[in-house]
Coordinates of C-alpha atoms and ligand atoms in Angstrom, one line a residue:
M139 CA 12.1 -5.1 42.9
K140 CA 13.0 -5.5 39.2
K141 CA 10.0 -6.3 37.1
K142 CA 9.8 -9.6 35.2
E143 CA 10.6 -9.8 31.5
I144 CA 7.6 -10.5 29.4
V145 CA 7.8 -11.6 25.8
L146 CA 4.8 -11.4 23.5
K147 CA 4.4 -12.5 19.9
G148 CA 2.0 -10.6 17.6
I149 CA 1.7 -9.8 13.9
P150 CA 4.5 -7.7 12.4
A151 CA 2.9 -4.6 11.0
S152 CA 5.8 -2.3 10.2
P153 CA 9.5 -3.1 10.3
G154 CA 12.2 -1.8 12.5
I155 CA 13.2 -1.9 16.2
T156 CA 12.5 0.6 18.9
I157 CA 13.5 0.5 22.5
G158 CA 11.6 3.0 24.6
K159 CA 9.2 3.9 27.3
A160 CA 5.7 2.6 27.1
F161 CA 2.7 4.9 27.1
L162 CA -0.5 3.1 27.8
F163 CA -3.1 4.9 25.8
G164 CA -6.6 4.3 27.1
R165 CA -10.1 5.2 26.1
E166 CA -11.5 6.7 29.3
Q167 CA -9.5 9.9 29.5
Y168 CA -12.3 12.2 30.4
T169 CA -14.1 12.0 33.7
I170 CA -17.3 13.9 33.4
P171 CA -19.0 14.8 36.7
R172 CA -22.8 14.9 37.0
R173 CA -23.5 18.5 37.4
N174 CA -26.9 20.3 37.7
I175 CA -27.4 23.5 35.7
K176 CA -29.8 26.4 36.1
E177 CA -32.6 27.0 33.7
D178 CA -31.1 30.1 32.3
Y179 CA -27.9 28.2 31.4
I180 CA -29.7 25.9 29.0
Q181 CA -29.3 28.1 25.9
N182 CA -25.6 28.6 26.8
E183 CA -25.2 24.8 27.0
I184 CA -26.8 24.3 23.6
K185 CA -24.5 26.9 22.1
R186 CA -21.5 25.2 23.7
F187 CA -22.7 21.9 22.2
K188 CA -23.2 23.3 18.8
D189 CA -19.8 25.0 18.9
A190 CA -18.2 21.7 19.8
L191 CA -19.9 20.0 16.9
V192 CA -18.6 22.6 14.5
Q193 CA -15.1 22.5 15.9
T194 CA -15.1 18.7 15.7
K195 CA -16.4 18.8 12.2
N196 CA -13.7 21.1 11.1
E197 CA -11.0 19.0 12.8
I198 CA -12.3 15.8 11.1
M199 CA -12.4 17.5 7.7
E200 CA -8.9 18.7 8.2
I201 CA -7.7 15.2 9.1
K202 CA -9.7 13.7 6.2
K203 CA -8.0 16.1 3.7
R204 CA -4.6 15.4 5.1
I205 CA -5.0 11.6 5.1
S206 CA -6.5 11.6 1.6
E207 CA -3.5 13.5 0.3
E208 CA -0.9 11.6 2.2
M209 CA -2.2 8.1 2.1
G210 CA -4.9 7.9 -0.5
I211 CA -8.5 8.5 -0.9
E212 CA -9.5 5.1 0.5
H213 CA -8.1 6.0 3.9
G214 CA -9.6 9.5 3.8
Q215 CA -13.0 7.9 3.3
I216 CA -12.9 6.5 6.8
F217 CA -13.5 10.0 8.0
S218 CA -16.6 10.4 5.8
A219 CA -18.3 7.9 8.2
H220 CA -17.2 10.1 11.1
L221 CA -18.7 13.2 9.5
L222 CA -22.0 11.3 9.2
V223 CA -22.0 10.7 12.9
I224 CA -21.6 14.4 13.6
D225 CA -24.5 15.2 11.3
D226 CA -26.8 12.7 12.8
S227 CA -29.8 14.8 13.7
M228 CA -31.3 12.1 15.9
L229 CA -28.4 12.1 18.2
I230 CA -28.2 15.9 18.4
E231 CA -32.0 16.2 19.1
E232 CA -31.8 13.6 21.8
V233 CA -29.0 15.4 23.5
I234 CA -30.9 18.8 23.4
T235 CA -34.2 17.3 24.5
R236 CA -32.6 15.6 27.5
L237 CA -30.7 18.7 28.4
K238 CA -33.9 20.7 28.5
R239 CA -35.6 18.1 30.5
E240 CA -32.9 16.9 33.0
K241 CA -31.0 20.2 33.4
L242 CA -27.6 18.5 33.7
S243 CA -24.3 19.6 32.1
I244 CA -24.1 19.1 28.4
E245 CA -21.0 17.0 28.7
Y246 CA -22.7 14.6 31.1
I247 CA -25.8 14.2 28.9
F248 CA -23.8 13.8 25.7
Q249 CA -21.7 11.1 27.2
D250 CA -24.7 9.3 28.4
V251 CA -26.5 9.5 25.1
L252 CA -23.3 8.3 23.4
R253 CA -23.1 5.2 25.7
K254 CA -26.7 4.3 24.9
Y255 CA -26.1 4.6 21.2
I256 CA -23.1 2.3 21.4
K257 CA -25.0 -0.2 23.4
V258 CA -27.8 -0.3 20.8
F259 CA -25.3 -0.7 18.0
S260 CA -23.4 -3.4 19.8
E261 CA -26.6 -5.5 20.2
M262 CA -27.4 -5.3 16.5
D263 CA -27.0 -8.4 14.3
D264 CA -25.8 -6.4 11.3
E265 CA -22.0 -6.7 11.1
Y266 CA -21.7 -3.4 9.1
L267 CA -23.6 -1.5 11.8
K268 CA -21.5 -3.1 14.5
E269 CA -18.4 -1.8 12.8
R270 CA -19.8 1.7 13.1
I271 CA -19.3 1.5 16.9
S272 CA -15.7 2.5 16.5
D273 CA -16.7 5.5 14.4
I274 CA -19.2 6.6 17.0
N275 CA -16.7 6.1 19.8
D276 CA -14.0 8.0 18.0
V277 CA -16.2 11.0 17.1
G278 CA -17.8 11.0 20.5
R279 CA -14.5 11.2 22.3
R280 CA -13.5 14.1 20.0
I281 CA -16.7 16.0 20.7
L282 CA -16.2 15.5 24.4
K283 CA -12.7 16.7 24.2
N284 CA -13.9 19.9 22.5
L285 CA -16.8 20.3 25.0
I286 CA -14.6 20.2 28.1
G287 CA -12.0 22.4 26.3
A288 CA -9.2 19.9 26.5
K289 CA -6.5 21.6 24.5
E290 CA -5.1 19.0 22.2
D291 CA -5.3 15.3 21.6
V292 CA -3.2 13.3 24.0
L293 CA -1.2 11.7 21.2
S294 CA -0.4 14.9 19.5
N295 CA 0.6 16.5 22.8
L296 CA 3.2 14.1 24.1
K297 CA 6.1 15.8 25.8
E298 CA 8.6 13.0 25.3
K299 CA 9.3 10.2 23.0
V300 CA 7.2 7.2 23.8
V301 CA 6.0 3.8 22.5
V302 CA 2.2 3.9 22.3
V303 CA 0.5 0.8 23.6
A304 CA -3.2 0.5 23.2
Y305 CA -6.0 -2.0 22.9
D306 CA -6.7 -0.5 19.5
L307 CA -5.9 2.7 17.7
S308 CA -8.6 4.5 15.9
P309 CA -8.0 6.3 12.5
S310 CA -8.2 9.6 14.3
D311 CA -5.7 8.4 17.0
T312 CA -3.2 7.4 14.3
A313 CA -3.9 10.6 12.3
T314 CA -3.1 12.8 15.3
M315 CA 0.0 10.8 16.0
H316 CA 1.6 12.0 12.8
K317 CA 5.3 12.8 13.0
K318 CA 5.0 13.5 16.7
N319 CA 6.7 11.9 19.6
V320 CA 5.5 8.4 18.9
T321 CA 8.5 6.2 18.1
A322 CA 6.5 2.9 17.7
F323 CA 3.3 1.4 18.6
A324 CA 1.7 -1.9 19.6
T325 CA -1.9 -3.0 19.9
D326 CA -3.9 -5.9 21.3
I327 CA -6.1 -6.2 18.1
G328 CA -5.6 -5.7 14.4
G329 CA -4.2 -7.7 11.5
R330 CA -1.5 -7.3 8.9
T331 CA -3.7 -5.3 6.6
S332 CA -5.7 -3.4 9.2
H333 CA -5.8 0.3 9.1
T334 CA -3.3 0.6 12.0
A335 CA -0.8 -1.6 10.2
I336 CA -1.1 0.4 7.0
M337 CA -0.7 3.6 8.9
A338 CA 2.4 2.4 10.7
K339 CA 4.0 1.6 7.4
S340 CA 3.1 5.0 6.1
L341 CA 4.6 6.7 9.2
E342 CA 7.6 4.5 8.8
I343 CA 7.7 3.6 12.5
P344 CA 8.0 0.0 13.9
A345 CA 4.6 -1.5 14.9
V346 CA 3.3 -4.9 16.1
V347 CA -0.5 -5.6 16.1
G348 CA -2.7 -8.5 17.3
L349 CA -0.8 -9.0 20.6
E350 CA -4.1 -9.9 22.4
S351 CA -3.1 -9.3 26.0
L352 CA -0.5 -6.6 25.7
T353 CA -2.4 -3.9 27.5
K354 CA -2.9 -6.1 30.5
A355 CA 0.8 -6.9 30.8
V356 CA 2.2 -3.4 30.4
E357 CA 2.2 -0.2 32.6
S358 CA 3.0 3.3 31.5
G359 CA 6.7 4.0 32.0
D360 CA 7.8 0.3 31.5
E361 CA 10.8 -0.2 29.3
I362 CA 9.6 -1.9 26.1
I363 CA 11.1 -3.2 22.9
I364 CA 9.0 -3.3 19.7
D365 CA 10.5 -5.5 17.0
G366 CA 8.2 -4.7 14.1
T367 CA 10.2 -7.0 11.7
R368 CA 9.6 -10.2 13.7
G369 CA 6.4 -9.1 15.4
M370 CA 7.8 -9.3 19.0
V371 CA 7.2 -7.1 22.0
I372 CA 9.4 -7.4 25.1
I373 CA 8.3 -5.7 28.3
N374 CA 11.0 -4.9 31.0
P375 CA 13.8 -6.7 29.1
L376 CA 16.6 -8.3 30.9
P377 CA 20.1 -6.8 30.4
K378 CA 21.1 -9.6 28.0
T379 CA 17.9 -9.2 25.9
L380 CA 18.4 -5.4 25.8
K381 CA 21.9 -5.9 24.6
K382 CA 20.9 -8.2 21.8
Y383 CA 18.2 -5.8 20.6
E384 CA 20.5 -2.8 20.8
T385 CA 22.8 -4.6 18.4
D386 CA 19.9 -5.6 16.1
R387 CA 18.7 -2.0 16.1
E388 CA 22.1 -0.7 15.2
R389 CA 22.2 -3.1 12.3
F390 CA 18.8 -2.1 11.1
V391 CA 19.7 1.6 11.4
A392 CA 22.9 1.0 9.4
F393 CA 20.9 -0.8 6.8
E394 CA 18.5 2.1 6.6
K395 CA 21.3 4.5 6.3
H396 CA 22.7 2.5 3.5
L397 CA 19.3 2.7 1.8
L398 CA 19.1 6.4 2.4
E399 CA 22.6 7.0 0.9
A400 CA 21.6 5.1 -2.2
K401 CA 18.3 6.8 -2.4
N402 CA 19.4 10.0 -4.2
L403 CA 22.2 8.5 -6.3
P404 CA 21.4 8.2 -10.0
C405 CA 20.9 4.7 -11.4
I406 CA 23.7 4.8 -14.0
T407 CA 26.4 2.3 -15.0
L408 CA 30.1 3.0 -14.4
D409 CA 30.3 4.1 -18.1
G410 CA 27.3 6.4 -17.8
R411 CA 24.3 4.6 -19.1
K412 CA 21.1 5.6 -17.4
V413 CA 18.8 2.7 -16.4
E414 CA 15.3 3.2 -15.2
L415 CA 14.7 1.6 -11.8
A416 CA 11.1 1.6 -11.0
A417 CA 8.9 -0.1 -8.4
N418 CA 5.8 -2.3 -8.4
I419 CA 2.8 -1.3 -6.3
E420 CA -0.7 -2.6 -5.5
V421 CA -2.3 0.1 -3.5
P422 CA -1.7 3.9 -3.5
E423 CA -0.3 3.6 0.1
D424 CA 2.7 1.7 -1.3
V425 CA 3.9 5.0 -2.9
T426 CA 5.6 6.0 0.5
S427 CA 7.9 3.1 0.3
V428 CA 8.5 3.6 -3.4
I429 CA 9.8 7.1 -2.7
S430 CA 11.7 6.2 0.5
H431 CA 13.6 3.5 -1.4
G432 CA 14.6 5.8 -4.2
A433 CA 12.8 4.3 -7.2
S434 CA 12.3 6.4 -10.3
G435 CA 8.7 5.9 -10.8
I436 CA 6.3 3.0 -10.9
G437 CA 6.8 0.3 -13.5
L438 CA 3.8 -1.8 -12.5
Y439 CA 0.7 -0.7 -10.7
R440 CA -1.4 -3.8 -10.3
T441 CA -5.0 -2.8 -10.2
E442 CA -6.7 -6.0 -9.0
Y443 CA -6.9 -4.6 -5.4
F444 CA -9.8 -2.3 -6.5
Y445 CA -11.9 -5.3 -7.4
M446 CA -11.2 -7.2 -4.1
N447 CA -12.8 -6.7 -0.7
R448 CA -15.7 -5.0 -2.3
K449 CA -19.3 -6.0 -3.0
E450 CA -19.6 -3.7 -6.0
L451 CA -17.4 -3.1 -8.9
P452 CA -15.1 -0.1 -8.4
T453 CA -16.5 3.1 -9.9
E454 CA -14.7 5.3 -12.4
E455 CA -14.5 7.9 -9.7
I456 CA -12.8 5.7 -7.1
Q457 CA -10.3 4.6 -9.6
Y458 CA -9.8 8.0 -11.0
R459 CA -9.0 9.5 -7.6
A460 CA -6.6 6.7 -6.7
Y461 CA -4.7 6.9 -10.0
S462 CA -4.6 10.7 -9.7
I463 CA -3.1 10.6 -6.2
V464 CA -0.4 8.2 -7.3
A465 CA 0.3 10.2 -10.5
K466 CA 0.6 13.5 -8.5
K467 CA 2.9 11.9 -5.9
I468 CA 5.2 10.3 -8.4
K469 CA 5.3 13.3 -10.8
P470 CA 7.6 14.1 -12.7
E471 CA 8.4 10.4 -12.9
S472 CA 5.9 8.1 -14.6
V473 CA 3.5 5.5 -13.4
I474 CA 2.5 2.5 -15.5
I475 CA -1.0 1.3 -14.8
R476 CA -1.7 -2.3 -15.7
T477 CA -5.3 -2.9 -16.7
L478 CA -7.2 -5.5 -14.8
D479 CA -5.5 -8.9 -14.7
I480 CA -8.3 -11.1 -13.2
G481 CA -8.1 -14.9 -13.5
G482 CA -5.2 -17.3 -13.1
D483 CA -4.5 -17.1 -9.3
K484 CA -6.3 -13.9 -8.9
F485 CA -10.0 -14.6 -8.2
L486 CA -12.3 -11.7 -7.5
S487 CA -15.5 -12.5 -5.8
Q488 CA -17.9 -10.1 -7.4
L489 CA -16.8 -10.9 -11.0
E490 CA -18.2 -14.3 -11.7
V491 CA -15.4 -16.0 -13.6
P492 CA -16.5 -19.6 -13.9
Q493 CA -14.4 -22.5 -12.6
Q494 CA -11.9 -23.4 -15.2
M495 CA -9.8 -26.6 -15.8
N496 CA -6.7 -24.5 -16.6
P497 CA -7.2 -21.1 -15.1
F498 CA -3.8 -19.8 -16.1
L499 CA -4.6 -20.7 -19.7
G500 CA -8.1 -19.7 -19.5
W501 CA -10.4 -16.6 -19.4
R502 CA -7.9 -14.2 -17.9
A503 CA -6.6 -10.7 -18.0
I504 CA -7.0 -9.0 -21.4
R505 CA -9.2 -11.9 -22.6
F506 CA -11.7 -11.1 -19.8
C507 CA -11.5 -7.3 -20.4
L508 CA -12.1 -7.7 -24.1
A509 CA -15.2 -9.8 -23.4
R510 CA -16.4 -7.3 -20.8
P511 CA -15.8 -3.9 -22.4
D512 CA -18.3 -2.4 -20.0
I513 CA -15.8 -3.1 -17.1
F514 CA -12.8 -2.4 -19.2
K515 CA -14.0 1.0 -20.4
V516 CA -14.6 2.3 -16.8
Q517 CA -11.0 1.5 -16.0
L518 CA -9.6 3.1 -19.2
R519 CA -11.7 6.2 -18.6
A520 CA -10.4 6.5 -15.1
I521 CA -6.8 6.1 -16.2
L522 CA -7.1 8.6 -19.1
R523 CA -8.8 11.2 -16.8
A524 CA -6.0 10.8 -14.2
S525 CA -3.4 11.1 -17.0
A526 CA -4.1 14.9 -16.9
H527 CA -2.5 15.0 -13.4
G528 CA 0.9 13.4 -14.0
K529 CA 2.8 11.1 -16.3
L530 CA 0.7 8.0 -16.7
K531 CA 1.2 5.1 -19.0
V532 CA -1.1 2.1 -19.6
M533 CA -0.3 -1.5 -20.3
Y534 CA -2.3 -4.6 -21.1
P535 CA -1.6 -7.9 -19.4
M536 CA -1.3 -11.2 -21.2
I537 CA -1.3 -10.1 -24.8
S538 CA -0.9 -13.2 -26.9
G539 CA -1.0 -11.8 -30.4
L540 CA -1.6 -8.7 -32.5
E541 CA -5.4 -9.0 -32.7
E542 CA -5.9 -8.8 -29.0
L543 CA -3.6 -5.7 -28.9
R544 CA -5.5 -4.1 -31.7
Q545 CA -8.9 -4.7 -30.1
A546 CA -7.7 -3.3 -26.8
N547 CA -6.3 -0.2 -28.6
A548 CA -9.6 0.2 -30.4
I549 CA -11.5 0.3 -27.1
L550 CA -9.0 2.8 -25.8
E551 CA -9.6 5.0 -28.8
E552 CA -13.3 4.8 -28.3
V553 CA -12.9 6.0 -24.7
K554 CA -10.6 8.8 -25.8
K555 CA -13.2 9.9 -28.4
D556 CA -15.9 10.0 -25.7
L557 CA -13.7 12.1 -23.4
R558 CA -12.9 14.5 -26.2
K559 CA -16.6 14.8 -26.9
D560 CA -17.3 15.7 -23.3
S561 CA -14.3 18.0 -23.2
V562 CA -12.7 16.0 -20.4
P563 CA -8.9 16.6 -20.3
F564 CA -6.4 13.8 -20.6
D565 CA -2.9 13.2 -21.9
E566 CA -3.2 12.7 -25.7
E567 CA 0.4 11.5 -25.7
M568 CA -0.1 8.8 -23.0
E569 CA 2.2 5.8 -23.8
V570 CA 0.5 2.5 -24.3
G571 CA 2.4 -0.8 -23.8
A572 CA 2.0 -4.5 -23.9
M573 CA 3.1 -6.9 -21.2
I574 CA 5.1 -9.7 -22.7
E575 CA 4.3 -12.7 -20.6
V576 CA 3.1 -15.2 -23.1
P577 CA 5.7 -17.0 -25.3
S578 CA 3.7 -16.3 -28.5
A579 CA 3.9 -12.6 -27.8
A580 CA 7.7 -12.9 -27.1
I581 CA 8.2 -14.7 -30.4
T582 CA 6.1 -12.2 -32.4
S583 CA 7.4 -9.2 -30.5
D584 CA 8.7 -7.8 -33.8
I585 CA 5.1 -7.5 -35.0
L586 CA 3.7 -6.2 -31.7
A587 CA 6.5 -3.6 -31.3
K588 CA 5.2 -1.7 -34.3
E589 CA 1.9 -0.9 -32.5
V590 CA 2.9 0.0 -28.9
D591 CA 5.2 2.5 -27.2
F592 CA 6.9 0.0 -24.9
F593 CA 7.0 -3.6 -23.7
S594 CA 7.2 -4.8 -20.1
I595 CA 8.3 -8.3 -19.7
G596 CA 6.2 -10.2 -17.1
T597 CA 8.6 -13.0 -16.2
N598 CA 6.3 -14.5 -13.5
D599 CA 4.0 -15.7 -16.3
L600 CA 6.5 -15.9 -19.1
I601 CA 8.5 -18.4 -17.1
Q602 CA 5.5 -20.5 -16.2
Y603 CA 4.2 -20.6 -19.8
S604 CA 7.5 -21.1 -21.6
L605 CA 8.7 -23.9 -19.2
A606 CA 5.2 -25.3 -18.6
V607 CA 5.6 -24.9 -14.9
D608 CA 2.6 -23.8 -12.8
R609 CA 3.9 -20.8 -10.9
V610 CA 1.9 -21.7 -7.8
N611 CA 2.6 -25.4 -7.6
E612 CA 5.1 -26.2 -4.9
K613 CA 5.8 -29.7 -6.2
I614 CA 7.4 -28.5 -9.4
A615 CA 8.9 -25.3 -8.0
Y616 CA 12.4 -26.7 -8.7
L617 CA 11.6 -26.5 -12.4
Y618 CA 10.7 -22.8 -12.2
E619 CA 14.0 -21.4 -13.4
P620 CA 14.4 -17.7 -14.4
A621 CA 17.9 -18.5 -15.7
H622 CA 16.7 -21.3 -18.0
P623 CA 18.2 -20.8 -21.5
A624 CA 14.7 -20.8 -23.0
V625 CA 13.7 -17.9 -20.8
L626 CA 16.9 -16.0 -21.5
R627 CA 16.5 -16.5 -25.3
L628 CA 12.9 -15.2 -25.2
I629 CA 14.0 -12.1 -23.2
K630 CA 16.8 -11.5 -25.7
T631 CA 14.4 -11.8 -28.6
V632 CA 12.0 -9.3 -27.0
I633 CA 14.6 -6.8 -26.3
E634 CA 16.2 -7.0 -29.7
N635 CA 12.9 -6.8 -31.5
G636 CA 11.7 -3.9 -29.4
H637 CA 14.9 -2.0 -29.9
N638 CA 14.8 -2.6 -33.7
A639 CA 11.4 -1.0 -33.7
G640 CA 12.6 1.9 -31.7
I641 CA 10.7 1.2 -28.4
W642 CA 11.9 0.8 -24.9
I643 CA 11.7 -2.5 -22.9
G644 CA 11.1 -2.9 -19.2
M645 CA 10.7 -5.9 -16.9
C646 CA 8.2 -6.0 -14.1
G647 CA 8.2 -9.7 -13.1
E648 CA 10.1 -10.9 -10.0
M649 CA 13.2 -11.6 -12.1
A650 CA 13.8 -7.8 -12.3
G651 CA 14.4 -7.9 -8.5
D652 CA 16.6 -11.0 -8.6
I653 CA 20.1 -9.6 -8.0
S654 CA 21.9 -12.6 -9.6
M655 CA 20.2 -11.8 -12.9
T656 CA 20.7 -8.0 -12.9
I657 CA 24.0 -7.9 -14.8
I658 CA 22.8 -10.4 -17.5
L659 CA 19.5 -8.4 -18.0
L660 CA 21.5 -5.2 -18.3
G661 CA 23.9 -6.8 -20.8
L662 CA 20.9 -8.0 -22.8
G663 CA 19.9 -4.3 -23.1
L664 CA 17.0 -4.0 -20.7
D665 CA 16.0 -0.3 -20.3
E666 CA 13.9 -0.5 -17.2
F667 CA 13.7 -2.7 -14.1
S668 CA 10.6 -2.6 -12.0
T669 CA 10.6 -4.5 -8.7
S670 CA 9.4 -4.4 -5.1
P671 CA 10.7 -1.2 -3.4
I672 CA 12.9 -3.1 -0.9
A673 CA 14.9 -4.7 -3.7
I674 CA 15.7 -1.3 -5.3
P675 CA 18.8 -0.1 -3.3
E676 CA 20.7 -3.4 -4.0
I677 CA 19.8 -3.5 -7.7
K678 CA 20.9 0.1 -8.0
R679 CA 24.2 -0.7 -6.3
I680 CA 24.9 -3.5 -8.8
I681 CA 24.1 -1.3 -11.8
R682 CA 26.3 1.4 -10.5
S683 CA 29.2 -1.0 -10.1
V684 CA 29.4 -2.3 -13.7
T685 CA 30.0 -1.0 -17.2
V686 CA 27.7 -1.8 -20.1
R687 CA 30.6 -3.5 -21.8
Q688 CA 31.2 -5.8 -18.9
A689 CA 27.5 -6.6 -18.6
K690 CA 27.3 -7.3 -22.4
E691 CA 30.2 -9.7 -22.2
I692 CA 28.7 -11.5 -19.2
A693 CA 25.3 -11.8 -20.9
H694 CA 26.9 -13.0 -24.1
E695 CA 28.6 -15.8 -22.3
A696 CA 25.6 -16.7 -20.1
I697 CA 23.3 -17.2 -23.0
T698 CA 25.7 -19.8 -24.5
L699 CA 25.4 -22.0 -21.3
P700 CA 23.3 -25.1 -21.7
T701 CA 21.3 -25.2 -18.4
G702 CA 19.7 -22.9 -16.0
K703 CA 21.9 -24.2 -13.1
E704 CA 25.0 -23.3 -15.0
V705 CA 23.7 -19.9 -15.9
E706 CA 22.9 -19.2 -12.3
K707 CA 26.3 -20.4 -11.0
F708 CA 28.1 -18.3 -13.6
A709 CA 25.9 -15.2 -12.9
R710 CA 26.6 -15.5 -9.1
K711 CA 30.3 -15.8 -9.6
K712 CA 30.4 -12.8 -11.8
L713 CA 28.2 -10.8 -9.4
K714 CA 30.6 -11.5 -6.5
E715 CA 33.6 -10.4 -8.5
I716 CA 31.9 -7.2 -9.4
V717 CA 30.2 -6.4 -6.1
P718 CA 32.2 -8.3 -3.4
D719 CA 30.4 -6.7 -0.5
L720 CA 26.8 -7.5 -1.3
A721 CA 24.3 -6.9 1.5
I722 CA 22.4 -10.0 0.5
E723 CA 24.0 -13.4 0.5
V724 CA 23.8 -14.9 -3.0
E725 CA 25.2 -18.4 -2.4
Ligands
PEP1024 C1 4.3 -11.2 -14.3 O1 3.6 -12.1 -14.8 O2 5.5 -11.2 -14.3 C2 3.6 -10.0 -13.7 C3 4.4 -9.0 -13.4 O3 2.3 -10.0 -13.5 P1 1.6 -10.8 -12.3 O4 2.6 -11.4 -11.4 O5 0.7 -9.9 -11.7 O6 0.9 -11.9 -13.1
MG1025 MG1 1.5 -11.8 -15.2

């Protein structure tokens, strides 16, 4: 009898569509019989146990190293907790004492001790200790695998392509899955930012998490569709469902192919002008997507993430390692690290910024850092130290005038002096830039340009400040117009002033990824666009389809138009003429 189609909705964790065979990955893979052993075997059992611990430790260190290199130190750290479990002398002693007393096989005793540990931890009130259960479980299974001499992890030893379905996947499960036969995965638990979700993105395979009852509904061998874009899972699809998803998958594959084709093409105009097309990131893991979308470097690395989800302030070491990883991965291209931009809509729990009447106009970004040089210096030291490993640049957010810029630069100089004194290497030539996101900075950009190496226009804030439109207020969203003549004039001023002073100008606000504005910005002379990785292929295609002369003419005309609506209409018309087959609908 044909099985019933079951449709489940979860949380989209990694985009794409896979149609395949389900593989139900469970926890209880090893059945350990209770077996008596002779007295003279005890030493042998102890040796086997110790060997298994060493082998497990080596495996985990290997995984830790690989994950730290590929995904960032934060993810590698997960395995430090695993190493602590292996080195837990209480657990080891208890196993050996019981072995001597009960004379049962080491596997059996170890499994039993492990179960008791897990029970004790699960009854604790402390949330942190409760979370350690998954570490103990994960390491315990690995030690057992090595004790019974199971050759390889199930997930790294799959003989055919499968879709992994599990209640949850531990870091060590996902780590062993790497580039193997797993074409997608789906789990009962997990959220959008859970480790599993992040890992799926890094593996670039479709994934859906948080499906709650999936493992109860599916059996190994069932046909299954994973739609990681919409967060859907369909078990035993009907022919018509299958047909629909096959078409969707083809479309997605064609889109990816299009991305891939554009990936290695240079970002130059039809008449040969090279334009820097960089990406914005928030965490080191985003680098995978930056590279796969063909960006030339990182134009904005927002660093607020370090200060979130943490009880303590991030140490110099943590920041240094993350910046170094990103610098090394992006090398020889450059990475622009923006110093802490707390305040406005970015509240960070451990930094006690008081409630303010006008947070966007208040104690924010560089204003906060200048008032707290203790915090600012830690970040600058980490950035400078990491600059020895690649091409890093630094920029300050929300500069409103020359004095702020000078103060920030003076602190940077102090940090450099300290590093020189301690003989710590850093890039003496590291470029320093200012974000231009406050109208006063845009208007006085001729003055600021003399004391920086570059500008990066932060349109998200520049628009809200110049049009007096709160960027997070839905009610007045209709007034938030990137194409407003005032905004275009400010951008034009900044680019002209910067060029007159001999510096380059980038843009890292959302406007840089708005395809209807690309030609105008190019025509105004913008040197670098930095946007989210997914917007990059289309922006590149537009830049490759136009000459600088055409772009200049269009920008020239656009800037004479009296309203934002008219600018936008004109820009879209021109874009359609120049690139008739856009992948994204602009009307
Ligand atoms: C901007 O303001 O344009 C910008 C890039 O910074 P953020 O969005 O982080 O304020
Ligand atoms: Mg900003």
